Amino acid sequence: MMVVTQYGNPEERGMYMEGFGVAIIGCGAIHRVHADAVLNNGMGKILWFVDIKEDRAIASAEKYGGSWCTDYREVLEDPRVNIVHICTPHYLHSKMAIDAVKAGKHAIVEKPAAMNLEQARMMAQAAKENKRRITINFQNRFNPTSIKAKEIVDSGEMGKIRGVKGLVTWFRDTDYYVESGWRGGFQTEGGGVLINQSIHTLDLMRWLVGELESIEGHVSTRALKDVIEVEDTAEATLYFKNGARGIFYATNCYTDNSPVEIEIHFEKGTLRIYDDELIKIQDGKWERLIDGISEASPYKSYWGKSHATLIKHFYENIIDGAEKTIIPVEEGMWSLEILDGIYKSSATGNRIIIDNSL
Ligand SMILES: NC(=O)c1ccc[n+]([C@@H]2O[C@H](COP(=O)([O-])OP(=O)(O)OC[C@H]3O[C@@H](n4cnc5c(N)ncnc54)[C@H](O)[C@@H]3O)[C@@H](O)[C@H]2O)c1
């Protein structure tokens, strides 16, 4: 039986079954991961590539097929477009997503949801009012390691969580910031290693362990002091409502992009995620639950391999008409709330209460 939800009637879903009309806004580094995913999942046709840099929009339209333009408002007026992928700098996410849902489109927004909680709240409100979906691209929730770890946490088989550790030690140099001028500025990126590189890890820690009670942390700009105005290093202690305590460290000042590490310490053992590997340690015994051996990715290794899975799930989400959107803006706000707490704590030296009211 077909369930009619606020997200559309059966006829509308029938239309989607014939394939979504897709537009990709922003044709920089990440957009080809989105374009390849749409091409490979067979659930949609890319009708438009949009970029203010005309040469980028043209190059993508030539490579993948479809039309191009330089003003995203043009594609929002195209009734054939059902879904837009927003792959633009952070400061544009909320405006573009709100415009998209007002124009009747669903939106996949690259992380972070927005520059701050205020903007994200407006996005959530606009999605609700216009009965359209916005998902935030935290693709690492779909990594096999994350899915298995979540399953173990939810099963309770290892007892209560006592602690969690998140480590992101990456390399970013001057070239990375020069090639895209919006990176490194407060007005355009909204922050540094917290909002851009390590936000995935903060999202996973919150998703796996639960709501926070408070946070204490510090940010600073060290090796990239002459290049960026935002922080290149951050650390925090996270106090969760369930009594667990978290430690977190992130930096763009390392000399390599090391695998991200997340460790969960339970009453009855430990789970350790090390990139694509998941290890369970119990009674002194190590068990490799996921071996980390997987096909090489054509993209940057630190982007992970789960963009395509998230995109497919979102498309199915629209077709199914399920009440809950996968990774809705409200969940995209979890990590924004954590980093807001770290910035406030760093500025005041205080432990900051997280209100979770979103
Ligand atoms: N999920 C991930 O793992 C992951 C990885 C990399 C980047 N990202 C995110 O993807 C987004 C884009 O990052 P990027 O590295 O591809 O940046 P980028 O600078 O390489 O690309 C951004 C593109 O947007 C275009 N643009 C700027 N203003 C525009 C406008 N008004 N209309 C249309 N296009 C416009 C730029 O010209 C540029 O081509 C960011 O939110 C970033 O955090 C996510």
Coordinates of C-alpha atoms and ligand atoms in Angstrom, one line a residue:
M1 CA 0.0 0.0 0.0
M2 CA 1.3 3.4 -0.9
V3 CA 1.6 5.8 2.1
V4 CA 0.8 9.4 1.4
T5 CA 3.0 11.7 3.4
Q6 CA 3.4 15.5 3.6
Y7 CA 6.1 15.0 0.9
G8 CA 3.8 14.4 -2.0
N9 CA 1.1 12.4 -3.5
P10 CA 1.3 9.1 -5.4
E11 CA 1.1 10.8 -8.8
E12 CA 4.1 13.0 -7.9
R13 CA 6.1 9.9 -6.8
G14 CA 5.0 8.1 -10.0
M15 CA 6.6 11.0 -11.9
Y16 CA 9.8 10.6 -9.9
M17 CA 9.9 6.9 -10.8
E18 CA 10.6 8.0 -14.4
G19 CA 13.8 9.6 -13.2
F20 CA 14.6 12.8 -11.4
G21 CA 15.6 16.0 -13.2
V22 CA 18.8 17.1 -11.5
A23 CA 20.9 20.2 -11.3
I24 CA 24.4 20.5 -9.8
I25 CA 25.2 24.0 -8.5
G26 CA 28.9 24.6 -8.0
C27 CA 31.3 22.8 -10.3
G28 CA 34.5 22.7 -8.2
A29 CA 36.4 19.9 -6.5
I30 CA 33.5 17.9 -5.0
H31 CA 30.9 18.2 -7.7
R32 CA 32.2 15.4 -9.9
V33 CA 31.6 12.9 -7.0
H34 CA 27.9 14.0 -7.2
A35 CA 27.8 13.9 -11.0
D36 CA 29.3 10.4 -11.1
A37 CA 26.9 9.2 -8.5
V38 CA 23.8 10.5 -10.4
L39 CA 25.1 9.0 -13.6
N40 CA 25.8 5.6 -12.0
N41 CA 22.6 5.3 -9.9
G42 CA 20.3 5.5 -13.0
M43 CA 17.7 7.4 -11.0
G44 CA 18.0 10.7 -12.6
K45 CA 19.3 12.8 -15.4
I46 CA 21.6 15.8 -14.9
L47 CA 19.9 18.7 -16.8
W48 CA 22.1 21.6 -15.6
F49 CA 25.5 22.4 -14.4
V50 CA 25.8 25.8 -12.7
D51 CA 28.9 27.8 -11.8
I52 CA 29.7 31.5 -11.7
K53 CA 32.9 30.4 -13.4
E54 CA 31.5 29.8 -16.9
D55 CA 34.4 27.6 -18.0
R56 CA 33.7 25.2 -15.1
A57 CA 30.0 24.9 -15.9
I58 CA 30.8 24.4 -19.6
A59 CA 33.5 21.8 -18.9
S60 CA 31.1 19.7 -16.8
A61 CA 28.2 20.0 -19.2
E62 CA 30.5 18.8 -22.0
K63 CA 31.8 15.9 -19.9
Y64 CA 28.5 14.7 -18.5
G65 CA 25.9 16.1 -20.8
G66 CA 23.3 18.6 -20.0
S67 CA 23.0 22.4 -20.2
W68 CA 25.0 25.0 -18.3
C69 CA 24.4 28.4 -16.8
T70 CA 26.0 30.8 -14.4
D71 CA 23.0 31.9 -12.3
Y72 CA 21.4 29.2 -10.1
R73 CA 18.0 31.0 -10.2
E74 CA 17.7 30.0 -13.8
V75 CA 17.6 26.3 -12.9
L76 CA 15.2 26.9 -10.1
E77 CA 12.7 28.2 -12.7
D78 CA 13.0 25.0 -14.7
P79 CA 10.0 22.8 -13.9
R80 CA 11.8 19.7 -15.1
V81 CA 14.3 20.0 -12.2
N82 CA 13.3 18.1 -9.1
I83 CA 16.5 17.9 -7.1
V84 CA 19.5 20.3 -6.8
H85 CA 22.9 19.4 -5.5
I86 CA 24.4 22.4 -3.7
C87 CA 28.2 22.0 -4.0
T88 CA 29.1 25.7 -3.4
P89 CA 31.1 27.5 -0.7
H90 CA 29.7 27.4 2.8
Y91 CA 28.3 31.0 2.9
L92 CA 25.9 30.1 0.0
H93 CA 24.4 26.9 1.4
S94 CA 21.5 28.4 3.3
K95 CA 20.4 31.0 0.7
M96 CA 20.6 28.5 -2.1
A97 CA 18.8 25.7 -0.2
I98 CA 16.0 28.1 0.9
D99 CA 15.6 29.4 -2.6
A100 CA 15.5 25.8 -3.9
V101 CA 12.7 24.5 -1.6
K102 CA 10.7 27.7 -2.1
A103 CA 10.9 26.9 -5.9
G104 CA 9.6 23.4 -5.1
K105 CA 12.9 21.5 -5.4
H106 CA 14.5 19.0 -3.0
A107 CA 18.1 19.7 -2.1
I108 CA 21.2 17.8 -1.2
V109 CA 23.5 20.3 0.5
E110 CA 27.2 19.6 1.0
K111 CA 28.4 19.9 4.5
P112 CA 28.2 22.0 6.6
A113 CA 24.5 22.6 6.7
A114 CA 25.2 26.3 6.9
M115 CA 27.6 28.9 8.4
N116 CA 25.8 28.9 11.8
L117 CA 22.8 27.6 13.7
E118 CA 20.6 30.6 12.8
Q119 CA 20.9 30.0 9.1
A120 CA 20.3 26.3 9.5
R121 CA 17.2 26.9 11.5
M122 CA 15.8 29.0 8.6
M123 CA 16.6 26.2 6.2
A124 CA 14.8 23.6 8.4
Q125 CA 11.8 26.0 8.6
A126 CA 11.8 26.6 4.8
A127 CA 11.9 22.8 4.1
K128 CA 8.9 22.3 6.4
E129 CA 6.9 25.2 5.1
N130 CA 7.4 24.2 1.5
K131 CA 7.1 20.4 2.1
R132 CA 10.4 19.7 0.4
R133 CA 13.4 17.8 1.7
I134 CA 16.8 19.0 2.4
T135 CA 19.5 16.5 3.3
I136 CA 23.0 17.4 4.6
N137 CA 25.8 15.5 3.0
F138 CA 27.4 13.7 5.9
Q139 CA 28.2 10.7 3.7
N140 CA 30.5 9.1 6.3
R141 CA 27.4 7.9 8.2
F142 CA 27.0 5.5 5.3
N143 CA 30.5 4.0 5.6
P144 CA 30.3 0.3 6.5
T145 CA 32.4 1.0 9.6
S146 CA 29.9 3.7 10.8
I147 CA 26.9 1.5 10.1
K148 CA 28.3 -1.5 11.9
A149 CA 29.5 0.6 14.9
K150 CA 26.0 2.2 15.1
E151 CA 24.4 -1.3 15.1
I152 CA 26.6 -2.4 18.0
V153 CA 26.0 0.8 20.0
D154 CA 22.2 0.5 19.5
S155 CA 22.2 -3.3 20.4
G156 CA 23.6 -2.5 23.8
E157 CA 25.7 -5.7 23.5
M158 CA 28.9 -4.0 24.8
G159 CA 27.2 -2.2 27.6
K160 CA 27.1 1.6 28.3
I161 CA 29.4 3.9 26.5
R162 CA 32.0 5.4 28.8
G163 CA 34.0 7.4 26.4
V164 CA 34.7 8.4 22.8
K165 CA 37.7 9.7 21.1
G166 CA 37.9 11.5 17.7
L167 CA 41.2 12.4 16.0
V168 CA 41.6 14.2 12.7
T169 CA 45.2 15.0 11.7
W170 CA 45.4 16.3 8.2
F171 CA 47.5 18.4 5.9
R172 CA 46.4 21.6 4.1
D173 CA 48.8 23.9 2.5
T174 CA 48.8 27.4 1.0
D175 CA 47.8 26.0 -2.5
Y176 CA 44.6 24.5 -1.0
Y177 CA 43.5 27.9 0.2
V178 CA 44.7 29.8 -2.9
E179 CA 42.9 27.5 -5.3
S180 CA 39.5 28.4 -3.7
G181 CA 39.6 31.9 -2.2
W182 CA 36.5 31.3 0.0
R183 CA 38.4 28.8 2.1
G184 CA 40.2 30.3 5.1
G185 CA 37.9 33.3 5.6
F186 CA 35.3 33.7 8.5
Q187 CA 32.8 35.4 6.1
T188 CA 33.0 32.7 3.5
E189 CA 34.0 29.4 5.2
G190 CA 32.6 30.2 8.6
G191 CA 35.5 28.6 10.5
G192 CA 38.5 26.4 9.7
V193 CA 39.4 22.8 10.6
L194 CA 36.2 22.5 12.7
I195 CA 33.6 23.5 10.2
N196 CA 35.3 22.1 7.1
Q197 CA 37.6 19.1 7.7
S198 CA 36.6 17.6 11.1
I199 CA 32.9 18.3 11.0
H200 CA 32.3 14.7 9.7
T201 CA 34.0 13.3 12.8
L202 CA 32.0 15.6 15.2
D203 CA 28.8 14.5 13.4
L204 CA 29.7 10.8 13.8
M205 CA 30.6 11.2 17.5
R206 CA 27.3 12.9 18.1
W207 CA 25.4 10.3 16.0
L208 CA 27.0 7.3 17.7
V209 CA 27.1 8.5 21.3
G210 CA 24.1 10.8 21.7
E211 CA 23.2 14.3 22.9
L212 CA 25.7 16.5 24.6
E213 CA 25.3 18.2 28.0
S214 CA 28.3 20.5 27.7
I215 CA 31.6 21.2 26.0
E216 CA 34.9 22.8 26.8
G217 CA 37.4 23.5 24.0
H218 CA 40.0 25.6 22.4
V219 CA 40.8 26.7 18.8
S220 CA 43.9 28.4 17.4
T221 CA 45.8 29.2 14.2
R222 CA 49.3 27.9 14.1
A223 CA 51.2 26.6 11.0
L224 CA 48.8 28.4 8.6
K225 CA 48.8 31.7 10.5
D226 CA 50.1 33.6 7.4
V227 CA 47.6 32.0 5.1
I228 CA 44.1 31.9 6.8
E229 CA 42.2 33.8 9.4
V230 CA 40.2 30.8 10.6
E231 CA 41.5 28.1 13.0
D232 CA 43.8 25.3 11.8
T233 CA 43.8 23.4 15.1
A234 CA 41.1 22.6 17.6
E235 CA 40.6 20.4 20.7
A236 CA 37.7 19.7 23.0
T237 CA 36.3 17.7 25.9
L238 CA 32.7 16.6 25.3
Y239 CA 30.4 15.8 28.1
F240 CA 27.4 13.7 26.9
K241 CA 24.0 13.4 28.6
N242 CA 24.4 9.7 29.1
G243 CA 27.5 10.2 31.2
A244 CA 30.0 9.4 28.5
R245 CA 33.0 11.7 28.1
G246 CA 34.6 12.5 24.7
I247 CA 38.0 13.9 23.7
F248 CA 38.5 15.5 20.3
Y249 CA 41.5 16.8 18.5
A250 CA 41.7 18.2 14.9
T251 CA 44.4 19.9 13.0
N252 CA 45.3 20.9 9.4
C253 CA 48.9 21.3 10.5
Y254 CA 50.1 17.7 10.1
T255 CA 52.3 16.7 7.2
D256 CA 50.0 14.0 5.8
N257 CA 46.3 13.1 5.7
S258 CA 46.2 10.4 8.3
P259 CA 43.3 8.1 8.6
V260 CA 40.6 9.5 10.9
E261 CA 40.3 7.6 14.2
I262 CA 37.2 7.2 16.3
E263 CA 37.3 5.0 19.3
I264 CA 34.3 4.1 21.5
H265 CA 35.0 2.8 25.0
F266 CA 32.2 0.7 26.4
E267 CA 31.7 -1.0 29.7
K268 CA 32.5 -4.4 28.0
G269 CA 35.2 -3.4 25.5
T270 CA 36.2 -1.0 22.8
L271 CA 35.4 -0.3 19.1
R272 CA 38.0 1.3 17.0
I273 CA 37.3 2.9 13.6
Y274 CA 40.5 3.6 11.6
D275 CA 39.3 4.9 8.2
D276 CA 37.7 1.8 6.6
E277 CA 38.7 -0.6 9.3
L278 CA 36.6 -1.5 12.4
I279 CA 38.1 -3.4 15.2
K280 CA 36.4 -4.8 18.3
I281 CA 38.5 -5.3 21.4
Q282 CA 36.9 -7.4 24.2
D283 CA 38.5 -9.5 27.0
G284 CA 41.9 -8.8 25.5
K285 CA 40.8 -10.3 22.1
W286 CA 41.0 -8.3 18.9
E287 CA 38.5 -9.0 16.2
R288 CA 38.6 -7.2 12.8
L289 CA 34.9 -6.7 12.1
I290 CA 35.6 -4.8 8.8
D291 CA 38.9 -5.3 7.2
G292 CA 39.4 -1.9 5.6
I293 CA 40.4 -3.5 2.3
S294 CA 38.3 -1.9 -0.3
E295 CA 38.5 -0.8 -3.9
A296 CA 40.6 2.3 -4.6
S297 CA 38.6 5.5 -5.0
P298 CA 39.0 7.8 -8.0
Y299 CA 38.6 10.7 -5.6
K300 CA 40.6 12.1 -2.7
S301 CA 40.9 9.3 -0.1
Y302 CA 39.9 11.5 2.8
W303 CA 36.4 12.2 1.2
G304 CA 35.5 8.6 1.9
K305 CA 33.5 6.4 -0.5
S306 CA 29.9 6.9 0.6
H307 CA 28.7 9.9 -1.3
A308 CA 27.0 7.7 -3.9
T309 CA 25.2 5.7 -1.1
L310 CA 23.9 8.8 0.5
I311 CA 22.7 10.3 -2.8
K312 CA 20.9 7.0 -3.7
H313 CA 19.3 6.8 -0.3
F314 CA 18.1 10.4 -0.6
Y315 CA 16.6 9.8 -4.0
E316 CA 14.8 6.6 -2.7
N317 CA 13.7 8.7 0.3
I318 CA 11.8 11.0 -2.0
I319 CA 10.3 8.2 -4.0
D320 CA 9.3 6.2 -0.9
G321 CA 7.7 9.3 0.7
A322 CA 8.9 8.3 4.1
E323 CA 8.1 10.9 6.8
K324 CA 11.7 11.2 7.9
T325 CA 14.3 12.7 5.6
I326 CA 17.7 11.1 5.8
I327 CA 20.1 13.4 7.6
P328 CA 17.7 16.4 7.7
V329 CA 18.9 19.9 8.5
E330 CA 18.0 19.3 12.1
E331 CA 20.6 16.6 12.3
G332 CA 23.0 18.7 10.2
M333 CA 22.7 21.2 13.1
W334 CA 24.2 18.7 15.7
S335 CA 27.8 19.4 14.6
L336 CA 27.1 23.1 14.2
E337 CA 26.0 23.2 17.8
I338 CA 29.1 21.4 18.9
L339 CA 31.5 23.7 17.0
D340 CA 29.5 26.8 18.2
G341 CA 30.1 25.5 21.7
I342 CA 33.9 25.0 21.1
Y343 CA 34.2 28.6 19.7
K344 CA 32.3 30.1 22.6
S345 CA 34.4 28.1 25.1
S346 CA 37.6 29.1 23.4
A347 CA 36.6 32.7 23.5
T348 CA 35.5 32.8 27.1
G349 CA 37.5 30.0 28.8
N350 CA 34.2 28.5 30.1
R351 CA 32.5 25.2 29.8
I352 CA 29.5 25.8 27.5
I353 CA 26.1 24.2 28.1
I354 CA 24.6 22.6 24.9
D355 CA 20.9 23.3 24.9
N356 CA 20.0 20.7 22.2
S357 CA 16.8 22.7 21.5
L358 CA 17.7 23.2 17.8
Ligands
LIG1 N1 31.5 15.8 1.9 C1 32.8 15.9 1.7 O1 33.5 15.0 2.0 C2 33.3 17.1 1.0 C3 34.6 17.2 0.4 C4 35.0 18.4 -0.2 C5 34.2 19.5 -0.1 N2 33.0 19.4 0.5 C6 32.1 20.6 0.5 O2 31.6 20.9 -0.8 C7 31.4 22.3 -0.9 C8 32.3 22.8 -2.1 O3 33.7 22.5 -1.8 P1 34.7 22.4 -3.0 O4 36.0 21.9 -2.3 O5 34.2 21.7 -4.1 O6 34.9 24.0 -3.3 P2 35.4 24.6 -4.7 O7 35.9 25.9 -4.4 O8 36.4 23.6 -5.4 O9 34.1 24.6 -5.6 C9 33.1 25.5 -5.3 C10 32.5 26.0 -6.7 O10 31.3 26.8 -6.4 C11 31.4 27.8 -7.4 N3 30.5 28.9 -7.0 C12 30.8 29.9 -6.1 N4 29.8 30.8 -6.0 C13 28.8 30.3 -6.8 C14 27.5 30.7 -7.2 N5 26.9 31.8 -6.6 N6 26.8 30.0 -8.0 C15 27.3 28.9 -8.6 N7 28.5 28.4 -8.3 C16 29.3 29.1 -7.4 C17 32.8 28.2 -7.5 O11 33.1 28.9 -8.7 C18 33.5 26.8 -7.5 O12 33.7 26.3 -8.8 C19 31.8 22.9 0.4 O13 30.7 23.0 1.2 C20 32.8 21.9 1.0 O14 32.8 21.9 2.4 C21 32.5 18.3 1.0

